[in-house]
Short mmCIF file of C-alpha atoms in Angstrom, two decimals:
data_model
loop_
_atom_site.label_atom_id
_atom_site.label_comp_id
_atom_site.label_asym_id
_atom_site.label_seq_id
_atom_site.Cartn_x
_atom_site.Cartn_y
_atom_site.Cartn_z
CA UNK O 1211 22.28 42.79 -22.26
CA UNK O 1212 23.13 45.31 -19.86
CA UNK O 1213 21.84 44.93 -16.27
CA UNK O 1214 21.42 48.35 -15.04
CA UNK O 1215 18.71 48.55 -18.37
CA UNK O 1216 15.41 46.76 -18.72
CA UNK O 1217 15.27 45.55 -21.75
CA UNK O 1218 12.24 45.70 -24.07
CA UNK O 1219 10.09 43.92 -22.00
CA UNK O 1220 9.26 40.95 -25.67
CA UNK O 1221 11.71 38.83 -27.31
CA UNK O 1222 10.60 37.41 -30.79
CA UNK O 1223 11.54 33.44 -31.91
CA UNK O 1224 14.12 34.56 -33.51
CA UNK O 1225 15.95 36.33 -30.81
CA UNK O 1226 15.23 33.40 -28.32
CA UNK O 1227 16.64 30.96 -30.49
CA UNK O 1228 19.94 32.92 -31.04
CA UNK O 1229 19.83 33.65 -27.33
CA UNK O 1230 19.75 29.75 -26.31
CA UNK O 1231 22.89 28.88 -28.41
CA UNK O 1232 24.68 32.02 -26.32
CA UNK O 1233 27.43 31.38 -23.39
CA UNK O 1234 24.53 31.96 -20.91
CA UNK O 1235 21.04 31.19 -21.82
CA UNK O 1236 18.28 32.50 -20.80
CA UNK O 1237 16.18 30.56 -17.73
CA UNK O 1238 13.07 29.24 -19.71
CA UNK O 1239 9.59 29.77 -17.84
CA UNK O 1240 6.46 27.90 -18.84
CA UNK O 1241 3.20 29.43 -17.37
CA UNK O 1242 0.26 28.21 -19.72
CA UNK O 1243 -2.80 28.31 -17.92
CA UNK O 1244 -6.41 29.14 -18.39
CA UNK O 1245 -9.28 30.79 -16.40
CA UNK O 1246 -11.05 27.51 -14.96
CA UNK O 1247 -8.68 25.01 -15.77
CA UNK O 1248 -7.45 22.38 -16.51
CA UNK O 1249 -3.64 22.99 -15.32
CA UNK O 1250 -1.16 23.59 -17.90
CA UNK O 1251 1.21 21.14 -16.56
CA UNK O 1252 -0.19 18.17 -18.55
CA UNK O 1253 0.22 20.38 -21.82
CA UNK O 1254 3.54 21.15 -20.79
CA UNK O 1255 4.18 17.65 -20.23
CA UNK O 1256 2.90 17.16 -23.84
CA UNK O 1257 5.54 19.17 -25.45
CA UNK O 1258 7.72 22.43 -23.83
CA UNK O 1259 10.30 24.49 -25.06
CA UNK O 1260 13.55 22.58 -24.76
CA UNK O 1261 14.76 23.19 -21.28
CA UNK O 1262 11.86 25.51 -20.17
CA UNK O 1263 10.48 24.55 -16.58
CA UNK O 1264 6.73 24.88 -15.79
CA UNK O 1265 5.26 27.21 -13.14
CA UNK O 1266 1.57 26.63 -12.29
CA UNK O 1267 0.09 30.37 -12.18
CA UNK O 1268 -2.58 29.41 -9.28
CA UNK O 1269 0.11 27.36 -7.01
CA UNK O 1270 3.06 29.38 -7.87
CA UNK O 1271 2.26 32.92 -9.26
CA UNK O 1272 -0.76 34.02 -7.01
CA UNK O 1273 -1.79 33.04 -3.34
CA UNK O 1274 -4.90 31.21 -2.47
CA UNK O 1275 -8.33 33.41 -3.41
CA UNK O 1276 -9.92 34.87 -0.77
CA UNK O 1277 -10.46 38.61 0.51
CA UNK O 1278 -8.26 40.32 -1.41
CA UNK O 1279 -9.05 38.82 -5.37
CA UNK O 1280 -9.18 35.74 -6.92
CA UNK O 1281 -5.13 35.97 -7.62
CA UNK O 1282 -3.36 37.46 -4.64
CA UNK O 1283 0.02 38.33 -4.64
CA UNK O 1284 2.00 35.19 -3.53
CA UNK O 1285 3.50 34.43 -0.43
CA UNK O 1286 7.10 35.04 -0.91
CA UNK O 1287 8.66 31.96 -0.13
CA UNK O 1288 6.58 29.85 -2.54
CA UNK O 1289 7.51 32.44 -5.09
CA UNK O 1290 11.57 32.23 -4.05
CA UNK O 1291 11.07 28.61 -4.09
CA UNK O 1292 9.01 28.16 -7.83
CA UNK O 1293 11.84 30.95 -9.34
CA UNK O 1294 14.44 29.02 -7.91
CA UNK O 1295 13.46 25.42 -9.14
CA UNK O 1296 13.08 27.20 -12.37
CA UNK O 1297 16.76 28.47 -12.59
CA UNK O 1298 15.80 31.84 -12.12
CA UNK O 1299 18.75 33.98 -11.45
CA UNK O 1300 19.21 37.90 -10.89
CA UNK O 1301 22.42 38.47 -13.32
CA UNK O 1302 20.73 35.57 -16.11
CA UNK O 1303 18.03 36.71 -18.30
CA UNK O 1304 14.73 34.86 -18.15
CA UNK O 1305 12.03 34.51 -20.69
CA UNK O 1306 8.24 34.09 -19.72
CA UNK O 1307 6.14 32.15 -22.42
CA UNK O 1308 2.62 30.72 -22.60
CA UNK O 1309 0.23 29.42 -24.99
CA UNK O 1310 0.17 32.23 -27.23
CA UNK O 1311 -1.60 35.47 -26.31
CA UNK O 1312 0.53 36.01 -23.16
CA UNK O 1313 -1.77 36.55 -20.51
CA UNK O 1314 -0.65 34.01 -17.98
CA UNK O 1315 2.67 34.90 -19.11
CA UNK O 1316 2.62 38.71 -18.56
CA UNK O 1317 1.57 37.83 -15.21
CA UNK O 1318 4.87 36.04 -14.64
CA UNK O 1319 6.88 39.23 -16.20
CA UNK O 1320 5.20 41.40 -13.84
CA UNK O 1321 5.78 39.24 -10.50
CA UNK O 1322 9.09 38.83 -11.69
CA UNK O 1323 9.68 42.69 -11.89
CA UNK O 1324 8.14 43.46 -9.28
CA UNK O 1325 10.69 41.00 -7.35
CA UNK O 1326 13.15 43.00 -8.61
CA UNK O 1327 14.30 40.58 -11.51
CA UNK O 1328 14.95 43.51 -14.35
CA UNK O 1329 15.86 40.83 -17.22
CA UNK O 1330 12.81 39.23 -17.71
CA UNK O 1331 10.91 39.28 -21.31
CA UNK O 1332 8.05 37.87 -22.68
CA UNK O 1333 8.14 35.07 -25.73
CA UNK O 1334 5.70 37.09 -28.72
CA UNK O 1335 2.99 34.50 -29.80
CA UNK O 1336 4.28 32.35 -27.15
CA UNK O 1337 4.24 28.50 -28.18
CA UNK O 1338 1.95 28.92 -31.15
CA UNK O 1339 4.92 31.53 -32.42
CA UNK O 1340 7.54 28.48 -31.46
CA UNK O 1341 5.96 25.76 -33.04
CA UNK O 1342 5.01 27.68 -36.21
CA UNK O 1343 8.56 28.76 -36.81
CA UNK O 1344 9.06 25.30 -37.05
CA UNK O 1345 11.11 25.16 -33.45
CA UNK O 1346 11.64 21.94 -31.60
CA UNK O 1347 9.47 20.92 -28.89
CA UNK O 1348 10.67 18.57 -25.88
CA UNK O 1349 9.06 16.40 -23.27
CA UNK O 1350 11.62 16.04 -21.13
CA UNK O 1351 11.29 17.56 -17.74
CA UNK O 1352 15.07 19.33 -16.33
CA UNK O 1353 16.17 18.75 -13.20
CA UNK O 1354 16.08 21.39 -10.52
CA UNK O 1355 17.63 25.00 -11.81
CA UNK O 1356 18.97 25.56 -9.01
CA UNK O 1357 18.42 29.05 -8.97
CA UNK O 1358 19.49 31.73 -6.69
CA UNK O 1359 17.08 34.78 -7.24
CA UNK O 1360 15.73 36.18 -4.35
CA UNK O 1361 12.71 38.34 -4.67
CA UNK O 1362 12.75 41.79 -3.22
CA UNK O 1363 9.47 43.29 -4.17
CA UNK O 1364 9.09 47.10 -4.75
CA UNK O 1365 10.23 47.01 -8.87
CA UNK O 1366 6.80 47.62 -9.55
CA UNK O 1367 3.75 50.14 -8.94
CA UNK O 1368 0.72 48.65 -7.26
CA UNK O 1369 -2.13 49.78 -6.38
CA UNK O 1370 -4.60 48.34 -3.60
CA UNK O 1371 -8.40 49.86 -3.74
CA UNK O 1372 -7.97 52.77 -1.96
CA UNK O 1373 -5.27 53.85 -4.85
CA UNK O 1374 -7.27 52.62 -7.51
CA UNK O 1375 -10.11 54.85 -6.75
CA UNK O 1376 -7.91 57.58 -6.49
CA UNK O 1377 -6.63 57.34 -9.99
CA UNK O 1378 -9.72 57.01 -11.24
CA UNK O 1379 -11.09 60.46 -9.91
CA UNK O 1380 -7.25 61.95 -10.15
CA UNK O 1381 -5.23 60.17 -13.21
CA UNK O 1382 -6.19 57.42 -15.68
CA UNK O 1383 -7.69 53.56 -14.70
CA UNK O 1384 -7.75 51.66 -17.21
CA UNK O 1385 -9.92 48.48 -17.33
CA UNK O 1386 -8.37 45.98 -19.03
CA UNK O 1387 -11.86 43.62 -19.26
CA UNK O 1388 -13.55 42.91 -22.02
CA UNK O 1389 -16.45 45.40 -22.71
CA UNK O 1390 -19.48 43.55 -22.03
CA UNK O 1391 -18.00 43.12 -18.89
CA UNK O 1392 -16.75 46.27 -18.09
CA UNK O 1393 -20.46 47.70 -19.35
CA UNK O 1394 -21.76 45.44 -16.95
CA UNK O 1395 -23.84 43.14 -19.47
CA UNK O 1396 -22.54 40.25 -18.19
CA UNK O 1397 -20.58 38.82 -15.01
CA UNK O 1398 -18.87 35.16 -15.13
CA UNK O 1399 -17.36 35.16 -12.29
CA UNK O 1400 -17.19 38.34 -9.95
CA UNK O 1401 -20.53 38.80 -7.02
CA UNK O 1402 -21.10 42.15 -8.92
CA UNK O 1403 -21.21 43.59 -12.50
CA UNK O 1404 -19.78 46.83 -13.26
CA UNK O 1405 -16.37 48.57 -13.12
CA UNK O 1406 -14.40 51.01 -10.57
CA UNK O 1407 -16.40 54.14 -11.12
CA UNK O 1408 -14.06 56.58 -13.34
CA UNK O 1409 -12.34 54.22 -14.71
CA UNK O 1410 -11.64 53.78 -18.35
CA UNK O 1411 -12.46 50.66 -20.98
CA UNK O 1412 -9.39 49.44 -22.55
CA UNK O 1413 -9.67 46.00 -23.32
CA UNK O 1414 -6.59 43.98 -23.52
CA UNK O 1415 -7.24 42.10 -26.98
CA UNK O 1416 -6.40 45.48 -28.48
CA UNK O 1417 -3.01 45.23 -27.59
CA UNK O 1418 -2.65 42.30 -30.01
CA UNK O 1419 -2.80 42.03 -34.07
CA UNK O 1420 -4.35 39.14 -35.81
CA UNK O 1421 -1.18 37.07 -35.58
CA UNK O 1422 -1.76 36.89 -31.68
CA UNK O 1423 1.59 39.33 -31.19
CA UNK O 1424 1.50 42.49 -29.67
CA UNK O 1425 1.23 45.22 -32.29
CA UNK O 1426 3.70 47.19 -32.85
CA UNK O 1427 5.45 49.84 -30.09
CA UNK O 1428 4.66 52.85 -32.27
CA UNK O 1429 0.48 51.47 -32.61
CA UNK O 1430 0.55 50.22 -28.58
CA UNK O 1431 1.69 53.99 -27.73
CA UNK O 1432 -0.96 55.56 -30.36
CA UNK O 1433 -3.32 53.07 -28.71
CA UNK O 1434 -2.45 54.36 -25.35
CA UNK O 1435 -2.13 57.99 -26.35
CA UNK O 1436 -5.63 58.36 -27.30
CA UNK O 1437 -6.59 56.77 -23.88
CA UNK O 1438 -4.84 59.14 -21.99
CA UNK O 1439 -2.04 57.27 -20.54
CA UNK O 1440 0.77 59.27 -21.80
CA UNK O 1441 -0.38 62.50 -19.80
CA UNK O 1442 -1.63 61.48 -16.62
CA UNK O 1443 -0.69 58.99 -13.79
CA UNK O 1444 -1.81 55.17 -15.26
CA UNK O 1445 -3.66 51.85 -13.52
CA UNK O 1446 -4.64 49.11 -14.81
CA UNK O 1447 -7.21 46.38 -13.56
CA UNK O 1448 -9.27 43.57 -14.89
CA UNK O 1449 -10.61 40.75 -12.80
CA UNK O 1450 -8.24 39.39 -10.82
CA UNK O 1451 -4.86 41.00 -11.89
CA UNK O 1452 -3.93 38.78 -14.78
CA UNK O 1453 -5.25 40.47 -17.92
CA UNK O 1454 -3.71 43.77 -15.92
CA UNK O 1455 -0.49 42.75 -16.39
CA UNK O 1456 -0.78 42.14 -20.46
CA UNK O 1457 -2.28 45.58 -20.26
CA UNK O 1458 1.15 47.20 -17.81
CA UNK O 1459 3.64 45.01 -20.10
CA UNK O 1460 1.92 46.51 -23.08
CA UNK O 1461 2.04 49.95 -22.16
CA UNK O 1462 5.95 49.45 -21.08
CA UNK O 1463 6.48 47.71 -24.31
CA UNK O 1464 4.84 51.40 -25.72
CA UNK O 1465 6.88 53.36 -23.47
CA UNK O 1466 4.88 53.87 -21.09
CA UNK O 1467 4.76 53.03 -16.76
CA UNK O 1468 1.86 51.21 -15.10
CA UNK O 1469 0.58 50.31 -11.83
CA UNK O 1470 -1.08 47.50 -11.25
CA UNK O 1471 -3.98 46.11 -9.09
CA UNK O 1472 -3.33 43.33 -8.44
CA UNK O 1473 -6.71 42.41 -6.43
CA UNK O 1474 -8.67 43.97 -9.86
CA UNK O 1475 -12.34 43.87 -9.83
CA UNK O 1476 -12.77 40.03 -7.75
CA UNK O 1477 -11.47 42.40 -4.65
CA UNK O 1478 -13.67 45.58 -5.34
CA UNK O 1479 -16.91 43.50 -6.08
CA UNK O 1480 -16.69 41.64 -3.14
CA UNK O 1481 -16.94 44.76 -1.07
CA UNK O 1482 -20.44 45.89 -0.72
CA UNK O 1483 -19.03 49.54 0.63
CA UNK O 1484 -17.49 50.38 -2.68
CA UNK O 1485 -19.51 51.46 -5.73
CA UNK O 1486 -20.18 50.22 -9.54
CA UNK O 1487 -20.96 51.95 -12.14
CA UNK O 1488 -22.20 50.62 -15.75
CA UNK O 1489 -22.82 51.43 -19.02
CA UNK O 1490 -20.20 52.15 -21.57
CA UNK O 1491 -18.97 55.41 -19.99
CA UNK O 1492 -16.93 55.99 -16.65
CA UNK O 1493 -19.48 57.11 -14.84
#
């Protein structure tokens, strides 16, 4: 693979397992993890990838909730220090894999490009694609990677609030929620219900067929067509900048360049100063 190219930002079973018996494999990431818990690091404990080392998306991918969203951006050094435990380095590629529909994953892609790491790709169907393929699993844990990546971020768009309410009135925000929530029938988790006023409904499941892969490039950019985002300037949000980056890795997978922000709804809600809208149309 050729460094000065990103590559296609998903890498099927098949082309993993080819890519593991090469001269240099590939640094093996595992970042299963759900909204509310438990860890992932007891599944991964359970049974990992051969050689894959875990990354805990609340400890190591995000900094501590607060002001700014329920996922922050993470400090830098605990970042550095995760990616280099993991054997992250910038000349070695490095695949990203999760339980199966990618969303802690894609998280991990995008912090990873954004810190300037241009060989990262995501595993399609993630373990459940592994395992079903009839792969082998392993409960050993490696030793330190002893990585040398150092993260320079800038290698991808973001947008704080300010710019997301900009692209709203000016370009295309996508909301990557599922409806209800975007409609503002329901809230789980976020002090208000709503979206960013303008912005669009694009929930992420629709990037993903029945098999729990993405769909295909040429039905992700039809998808994304229709919504606009091949036209005008694109954001994405959701609720705290994880089901964001599924929707950014998505449209790159299509073709297609994203900003993200990363502070997503669990910022803007928390702000009594900036407005919601509901129903099912921008508003």
């Amino acid at each position: 693979m050729d460094s000065h190219h990103t590559p296609y930002p998903l890498i099927t079973v098949g082309e993993l397992t080819e890519a593991l018996q090469g001269p240099r494999p590939p640094a093996l990431l595992d970042v299963r993890w759900q909204l509310g818990g438990p860890p992932g690091e007891k599944e991964y404990r359970a049974g990992h990838l051969p050689g894959a080392h875990y990354l805990d998306l609340d400890r190591d991918l995000a900094a501590p909730a607060g002001p700014a969203g329920r996922h922050p951006l993470p400090d830098l050094a605990v970042l550095t220090a995760a990616l280099r435990r993991a054997g992250v380095y910038a000349d070695r590629d490095a695949v990203v894999y999760d339980a199966g529909p990618a969303l802690s994953a894609a998280r991990a892609w995008w912090l990873l490009r954004w810190a300037g790491h241009t060989r990262v790709r995501v595993l399609d169907g993630g373990l459940a694609a592994w395992t079903a393929a009839g792969q082998p699993l392993s409960t050993e844990t490696p030793a330190d990677g002893g990585g040398t990546f150092t993260p320079v971020p800038g290698g991808m768009p973001v947008l704080d609030a300010d710019g997301a309410a900009r692209l709203a009135r000016t370009g295309l925000l996508l909301d990557a929620r599922a409806g209800e929530r975007y409609r503002g029938e329901t809230e789980p988790i976020d002090p208000r219900a709503g979206h960013i006023p303008g912005a669009v409904s694009a929930p992420t499941a629709d990037n993903l067929g029945a098999d729990g892969r993405f769909r295909p490039a040429d039905e992700l950019a039809a998808r994304f067509r229709d919504l606009g985002a091949a036209t005008a300037e694109t954001g994405v949000y959701c609720g705290s900048g994880v089901t964001a980056a599924h929707q950014v890795l998505a449209l790159e997978a299509a073709g297609l360049r994203a900003a993200l922000y990363p502070g997503s709804w669990s910022e803007w809600s928390t702000d009594p100063a900036r407005p919601a809208a509901t129903g099912p149309h921008p508003g």
